[in-house]
XYZ file of C-alpha atoms in Angstrom:
371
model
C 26.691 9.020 -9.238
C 27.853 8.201 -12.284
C 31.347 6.295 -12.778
C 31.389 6.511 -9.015
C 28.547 4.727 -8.271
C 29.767 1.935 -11.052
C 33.150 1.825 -9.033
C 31.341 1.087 -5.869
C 28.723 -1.557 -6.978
C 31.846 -3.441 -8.993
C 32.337 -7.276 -7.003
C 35.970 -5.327 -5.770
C 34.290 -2.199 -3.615
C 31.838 -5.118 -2.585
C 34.810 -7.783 -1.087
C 36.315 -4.563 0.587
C 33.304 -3.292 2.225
C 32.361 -7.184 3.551
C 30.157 -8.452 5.432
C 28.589 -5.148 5.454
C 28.141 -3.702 2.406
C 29.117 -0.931 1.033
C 25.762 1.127 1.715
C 26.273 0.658 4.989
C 29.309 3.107 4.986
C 28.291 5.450 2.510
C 25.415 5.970 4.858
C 27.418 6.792 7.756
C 29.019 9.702 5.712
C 26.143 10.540 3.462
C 22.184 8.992 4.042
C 21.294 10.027 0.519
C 24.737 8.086 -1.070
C 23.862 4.933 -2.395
C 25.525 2.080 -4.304
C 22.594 -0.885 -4.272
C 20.049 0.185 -1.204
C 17.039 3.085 -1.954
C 16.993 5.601 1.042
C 14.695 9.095 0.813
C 14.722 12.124 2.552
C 11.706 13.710 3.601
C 11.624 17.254 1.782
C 8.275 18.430 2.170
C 4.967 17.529 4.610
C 1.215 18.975 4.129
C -1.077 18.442 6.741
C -4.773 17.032 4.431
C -7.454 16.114 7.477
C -7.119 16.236 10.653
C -8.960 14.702 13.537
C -8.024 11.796 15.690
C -6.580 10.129 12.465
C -5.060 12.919 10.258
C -4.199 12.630 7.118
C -0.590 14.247 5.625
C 1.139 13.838 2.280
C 5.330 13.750 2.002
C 7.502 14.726 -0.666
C 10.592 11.988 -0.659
C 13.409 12.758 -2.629
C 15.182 9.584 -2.740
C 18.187 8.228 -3.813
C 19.594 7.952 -7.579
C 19.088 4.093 -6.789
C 15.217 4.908 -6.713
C 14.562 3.469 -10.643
C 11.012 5.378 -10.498
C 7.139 4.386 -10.061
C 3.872 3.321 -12.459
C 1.522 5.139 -11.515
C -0.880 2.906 -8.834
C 2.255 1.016 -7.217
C 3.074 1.063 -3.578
C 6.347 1.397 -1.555
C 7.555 -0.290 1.403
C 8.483 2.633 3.643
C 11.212 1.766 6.831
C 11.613 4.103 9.700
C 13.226 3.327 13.025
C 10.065 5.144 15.551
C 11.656 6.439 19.172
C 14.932 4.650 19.014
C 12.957 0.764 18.194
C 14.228 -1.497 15.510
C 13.461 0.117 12.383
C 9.703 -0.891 11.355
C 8.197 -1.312 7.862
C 5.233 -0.697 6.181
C 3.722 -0.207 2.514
C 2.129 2.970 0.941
C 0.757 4.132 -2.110
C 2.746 6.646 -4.427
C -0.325 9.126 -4.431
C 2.044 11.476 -7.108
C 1.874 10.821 -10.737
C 4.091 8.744 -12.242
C 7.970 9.335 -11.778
C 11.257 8.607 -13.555
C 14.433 7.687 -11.808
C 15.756 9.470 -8.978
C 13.125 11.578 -9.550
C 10.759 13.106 -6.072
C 7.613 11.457 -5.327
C 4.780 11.674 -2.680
C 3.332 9.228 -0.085
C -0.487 10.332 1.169
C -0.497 8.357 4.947
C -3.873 8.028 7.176
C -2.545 7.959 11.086
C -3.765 5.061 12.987
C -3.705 4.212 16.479
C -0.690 2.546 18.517
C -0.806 -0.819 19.631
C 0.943 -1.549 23.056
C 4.603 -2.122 21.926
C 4.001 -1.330 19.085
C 4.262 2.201 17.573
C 2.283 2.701 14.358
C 4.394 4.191 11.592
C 2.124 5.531 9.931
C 1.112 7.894 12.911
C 4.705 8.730 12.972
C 5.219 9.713 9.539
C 1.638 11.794 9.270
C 2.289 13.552 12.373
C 5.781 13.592 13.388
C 7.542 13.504 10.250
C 9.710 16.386 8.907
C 11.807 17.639 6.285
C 15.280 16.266 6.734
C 13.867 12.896 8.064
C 15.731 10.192 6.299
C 13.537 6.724 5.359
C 14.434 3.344 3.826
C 12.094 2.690 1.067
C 12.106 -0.545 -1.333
C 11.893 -0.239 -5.035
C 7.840 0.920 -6.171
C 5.832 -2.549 -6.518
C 2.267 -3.639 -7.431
C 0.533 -4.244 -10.420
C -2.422 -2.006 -10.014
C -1.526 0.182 -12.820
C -2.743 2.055 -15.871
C -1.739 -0.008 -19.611
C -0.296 3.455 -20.756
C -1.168 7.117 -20.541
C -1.955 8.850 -22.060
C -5.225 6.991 -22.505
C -6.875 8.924 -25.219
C -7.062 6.631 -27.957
C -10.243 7.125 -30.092
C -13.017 3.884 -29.674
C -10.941 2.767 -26.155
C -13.430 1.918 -23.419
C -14.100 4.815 -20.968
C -12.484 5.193 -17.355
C -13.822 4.535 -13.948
C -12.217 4.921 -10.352
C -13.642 4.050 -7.399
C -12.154 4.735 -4.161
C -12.823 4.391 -0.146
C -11.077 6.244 2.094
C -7.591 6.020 1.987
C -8.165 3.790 -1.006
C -7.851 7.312 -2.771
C -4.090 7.365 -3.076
C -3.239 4.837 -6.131
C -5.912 6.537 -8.044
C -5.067 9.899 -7.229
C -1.757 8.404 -8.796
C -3.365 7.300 -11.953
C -5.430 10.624 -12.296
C -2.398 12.992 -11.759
C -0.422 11.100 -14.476
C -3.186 10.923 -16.745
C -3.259 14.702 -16.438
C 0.158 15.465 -16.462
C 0.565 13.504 -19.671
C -2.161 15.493 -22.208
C -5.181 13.663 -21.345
C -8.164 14.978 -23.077
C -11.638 13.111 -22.322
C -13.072 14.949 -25.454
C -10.876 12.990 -27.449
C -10.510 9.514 -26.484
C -11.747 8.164 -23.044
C -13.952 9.531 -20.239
C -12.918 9.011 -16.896
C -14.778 8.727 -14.381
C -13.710 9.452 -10.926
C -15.751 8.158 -8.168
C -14.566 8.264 -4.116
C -16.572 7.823 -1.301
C -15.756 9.522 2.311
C -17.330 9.203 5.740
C -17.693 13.097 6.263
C -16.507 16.445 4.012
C -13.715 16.896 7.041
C -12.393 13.372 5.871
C -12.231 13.892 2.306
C -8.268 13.933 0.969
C -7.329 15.820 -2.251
C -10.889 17.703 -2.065
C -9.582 21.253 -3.740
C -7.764 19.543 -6.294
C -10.638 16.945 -6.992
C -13.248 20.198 -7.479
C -10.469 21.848 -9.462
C -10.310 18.961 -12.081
C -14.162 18.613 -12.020
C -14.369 21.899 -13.084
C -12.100 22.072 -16.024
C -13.271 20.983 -19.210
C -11.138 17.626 -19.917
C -13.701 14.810 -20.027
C -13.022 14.265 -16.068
C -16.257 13.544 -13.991
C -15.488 13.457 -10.288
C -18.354 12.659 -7.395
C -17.631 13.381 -4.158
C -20.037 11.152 -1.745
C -19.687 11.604 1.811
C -21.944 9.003 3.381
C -22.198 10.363 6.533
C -23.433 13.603 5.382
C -26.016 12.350 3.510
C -24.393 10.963 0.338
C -25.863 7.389 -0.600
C -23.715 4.708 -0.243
C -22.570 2.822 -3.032
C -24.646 0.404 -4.728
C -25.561 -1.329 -8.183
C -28.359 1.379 -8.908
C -26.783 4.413 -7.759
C -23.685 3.162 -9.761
C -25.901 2.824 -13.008
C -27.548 6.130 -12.292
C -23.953 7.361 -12.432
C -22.205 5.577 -14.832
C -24.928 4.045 -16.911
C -22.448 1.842 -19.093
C -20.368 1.093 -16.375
C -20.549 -2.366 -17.322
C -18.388 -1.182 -20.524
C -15.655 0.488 -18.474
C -12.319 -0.154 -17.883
C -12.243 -0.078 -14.080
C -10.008 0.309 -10.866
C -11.345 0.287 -7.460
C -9.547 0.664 -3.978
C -10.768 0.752 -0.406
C -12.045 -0.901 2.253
C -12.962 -4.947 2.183
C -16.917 -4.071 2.017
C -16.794 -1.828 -0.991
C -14.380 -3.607 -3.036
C -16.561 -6.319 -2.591
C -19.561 -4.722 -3.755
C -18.197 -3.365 -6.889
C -16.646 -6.818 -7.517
C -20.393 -7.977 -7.141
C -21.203 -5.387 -9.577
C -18.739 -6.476 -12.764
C -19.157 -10.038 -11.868
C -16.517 -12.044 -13.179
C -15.587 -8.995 -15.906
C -11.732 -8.761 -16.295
C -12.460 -5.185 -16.910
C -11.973 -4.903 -13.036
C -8.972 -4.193 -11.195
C -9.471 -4.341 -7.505
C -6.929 -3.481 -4.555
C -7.496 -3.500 -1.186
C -6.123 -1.517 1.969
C -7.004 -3.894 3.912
C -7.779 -7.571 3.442
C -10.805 -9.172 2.912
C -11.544 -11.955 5.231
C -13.011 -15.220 5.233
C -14.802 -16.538 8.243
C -13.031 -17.987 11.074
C -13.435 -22.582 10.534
C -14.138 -24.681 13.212
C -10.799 -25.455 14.910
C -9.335 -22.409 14.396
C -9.110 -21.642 18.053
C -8.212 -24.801 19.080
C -4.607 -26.216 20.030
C -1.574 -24.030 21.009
C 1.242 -21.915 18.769
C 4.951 -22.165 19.568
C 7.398 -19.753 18.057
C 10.443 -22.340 18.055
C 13.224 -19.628 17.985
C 12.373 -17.353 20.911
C 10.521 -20.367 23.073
C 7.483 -17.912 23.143
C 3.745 -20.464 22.687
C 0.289 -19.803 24.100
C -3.027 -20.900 22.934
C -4.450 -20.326 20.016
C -6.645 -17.018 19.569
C -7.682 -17.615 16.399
C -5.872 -14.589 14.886
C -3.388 -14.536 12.429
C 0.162 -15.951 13.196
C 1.755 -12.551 12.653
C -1.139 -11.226 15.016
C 0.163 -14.136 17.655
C 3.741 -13.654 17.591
C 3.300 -9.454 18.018
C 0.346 -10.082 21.481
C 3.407 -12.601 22.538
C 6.315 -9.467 22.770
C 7.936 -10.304 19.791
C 8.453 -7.905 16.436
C 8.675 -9.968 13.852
C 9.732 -7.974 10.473
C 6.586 -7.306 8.413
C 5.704 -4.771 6.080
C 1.979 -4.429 4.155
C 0.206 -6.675 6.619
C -2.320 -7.809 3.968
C -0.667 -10.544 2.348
C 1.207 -8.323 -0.572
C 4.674 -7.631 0.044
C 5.921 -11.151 1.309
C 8.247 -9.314 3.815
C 6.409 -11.621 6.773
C 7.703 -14.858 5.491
C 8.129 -17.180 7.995
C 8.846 -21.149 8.303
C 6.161 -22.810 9.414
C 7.945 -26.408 11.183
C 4.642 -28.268 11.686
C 1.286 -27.627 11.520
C -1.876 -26.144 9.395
C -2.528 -22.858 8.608
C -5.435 -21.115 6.746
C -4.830 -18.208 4.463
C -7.521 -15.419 5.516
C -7.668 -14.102 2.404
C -8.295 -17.007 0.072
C -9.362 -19.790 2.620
C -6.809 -22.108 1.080
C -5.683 -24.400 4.035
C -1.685 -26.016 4.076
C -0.277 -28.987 6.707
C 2.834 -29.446 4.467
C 5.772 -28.860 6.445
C 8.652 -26.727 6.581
C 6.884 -24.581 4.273
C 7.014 -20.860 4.149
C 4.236 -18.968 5.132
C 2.783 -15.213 5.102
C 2.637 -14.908 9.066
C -0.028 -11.866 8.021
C -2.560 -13.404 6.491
C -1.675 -16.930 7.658
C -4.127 -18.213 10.548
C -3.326 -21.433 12.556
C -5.826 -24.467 13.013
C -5.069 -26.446 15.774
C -1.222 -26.624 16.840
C 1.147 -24.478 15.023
C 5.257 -24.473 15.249
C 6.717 -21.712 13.592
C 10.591 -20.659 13.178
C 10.418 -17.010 14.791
């Protein structure tokens, strides 16, 4: 926007446009006008899987605010589903790397509704289209590549491992790796590894073949697991890559195989894991004891045992939340009194009036928390 969008960030556009803000007018005339907030307009959709849980990739073309994405990092996505206070979540950038205000793509699984509760990402893979306008955050996450290209000579080789819908970051990585002038012949091999439940399942499968087949130093494997591919382990992972001990490594997925491969490098900081969804510590004695009061709203029941974000939603209320895995800290919540257990670490906290992650945060015993 140029010296326009200078004029309308300066302190004097600010103090005319309060308590608003001045994005809040400019996006009654214009949703892709910005001064501070990053807005995107769906331009493009393509349907990947379908099935009870389809898979589709959008093209956003956001705002100049958008101040571009590593590839690997996620976005928090906002969309207001069938008229209901506009709902968050977070999502890989599955497109290679992109500069300012440049267009960008979001790969999104669907998955079931919950009472109340529409799921946004069933929304955006099978309702979205082009002209749909979303709220987006700046890109975040460190689960990135140093620097690409990556073809220094005597540099460790590549590997990416993937599960699922785990895919998306890495298809990132790939893509810019690509894009960029990466030769395998001349520096580092990567090594491309995703697993799948069934061919029908598999995202990014033309492309995938496509890049197998050129002559660049990629190696991809394909394993669909239940179609007879073996599931991953420490030998068929040294059959593969027999150095992989020696590799610079990412892996995303599901809990169970992030945890194997983690098994796999030991305590190597050659790893870089990322999960979709949170791996969970068992549930302590006392967990499901006491009751939970959310102070604001007067809402308590007993405690299920689940965690407090979990609570709060079975009790009617919509707290704002966003990854749902204990990444993007858009849960925060003051817990008054109380302990709670983090379900990803184990680490337990009585302090009071302390903020907590209502997403990964599970109460033992009695629990009072502002909401």
């Amino acid at each position: 926007m140029g010296l326009a969008g200078t004029l309308l960030r300066s302190r004097a556009v600010a103090a005319l446009a309060s308590p608003h803000g001045v994005d809040r007018y400019l996006e009654l005339v214009n949703p892709m006008w910005a001064a501070h907030d990053v807005r995107a307009q769906v331009v493009g959709v393509v349907q990947e899987t379908g099935g009870d849980h389809p898979v589709a990739t959008l093209t956003l073309q956001p705002t100049s605010t958008w101040r571009g994405h590593r590839a690997g990092q996620y976005v928090q996505v906002g969309v207001e589903v069938d008229g209901a206070r506009r709902t968050t979540r977070c999502f890989s950038i599955s497109s290679a790397a992109s500069l300012p205000g440049e267009p960008f793509t979001i790969t999104v699984r669907a998955q079931d509704d919950l009472p109340g509760r529409p799921s946004v990402s069933r929304f955006l893979a099978t309702r979205a289209t082009p002209g749909l306008t979303v709220h987006l955050s700046q890109a975040e996450g460190d689960f990135t590549l140093p620097g690409s290209p990556a073809t220094p000579h005597g540099a460790a080789p590549v590997l990416m491992i993937s599960g699922g819908s785990g895919i998306t970051p890495l298809m990132s990585q790939l893509r810019t790796l690509l894009r960029d002038g990466y030769d395998g012949h001349a520096g580092r091999r990567v090594t491309f590894l995703h697993y799948a439940r069934t061919p029908a399942d598999q995202i990014f499968a033309d492309e995938l073949r496509f890049v197998d087949r050129a002559d660049n130093g990629v190696d991809v494997h394909l394993v669909h697991d239940q179609a007879g591919g073996e599931p991953f382990s420490v030998e068929s992972l040294e059959r593969l890559v027999p150095d992989f001990r020696e590799t610079d490594a990412w892996v995303c997925g599901p809990a169970g195989l992030v945890e194997k491969v983690r098994e796999a490098y030991g305590d190597s900081p050659r790893l870089r894991i990322e999960f979709f969804k949170p791996a969970t510590i068992g549930t302590p004695s006392g967990a499901t004891e006491g009751d939970v009061a959310f102070a604001r709203s007067g809402a308590s029941a007993a405690n299920t045992g689940e965690t407090l974000l979990a609570q709060a939603e079975a009790l009617g209320l919509r707290p704002e939340s966003g990854c749902r895995m204990g990444i993007c800290f858009s849960c925060t919540s003051r817990k008054t009194s109380g302990t709670v257990r983090n379900v990803v670490t184990g680490v337990e906290s009585s302090a009071p009036d302390e903020d907590v992650q209502i997403c990964v945060s599970q109460p033992v015993g009695d629990c009072v928390v502002d909401l």
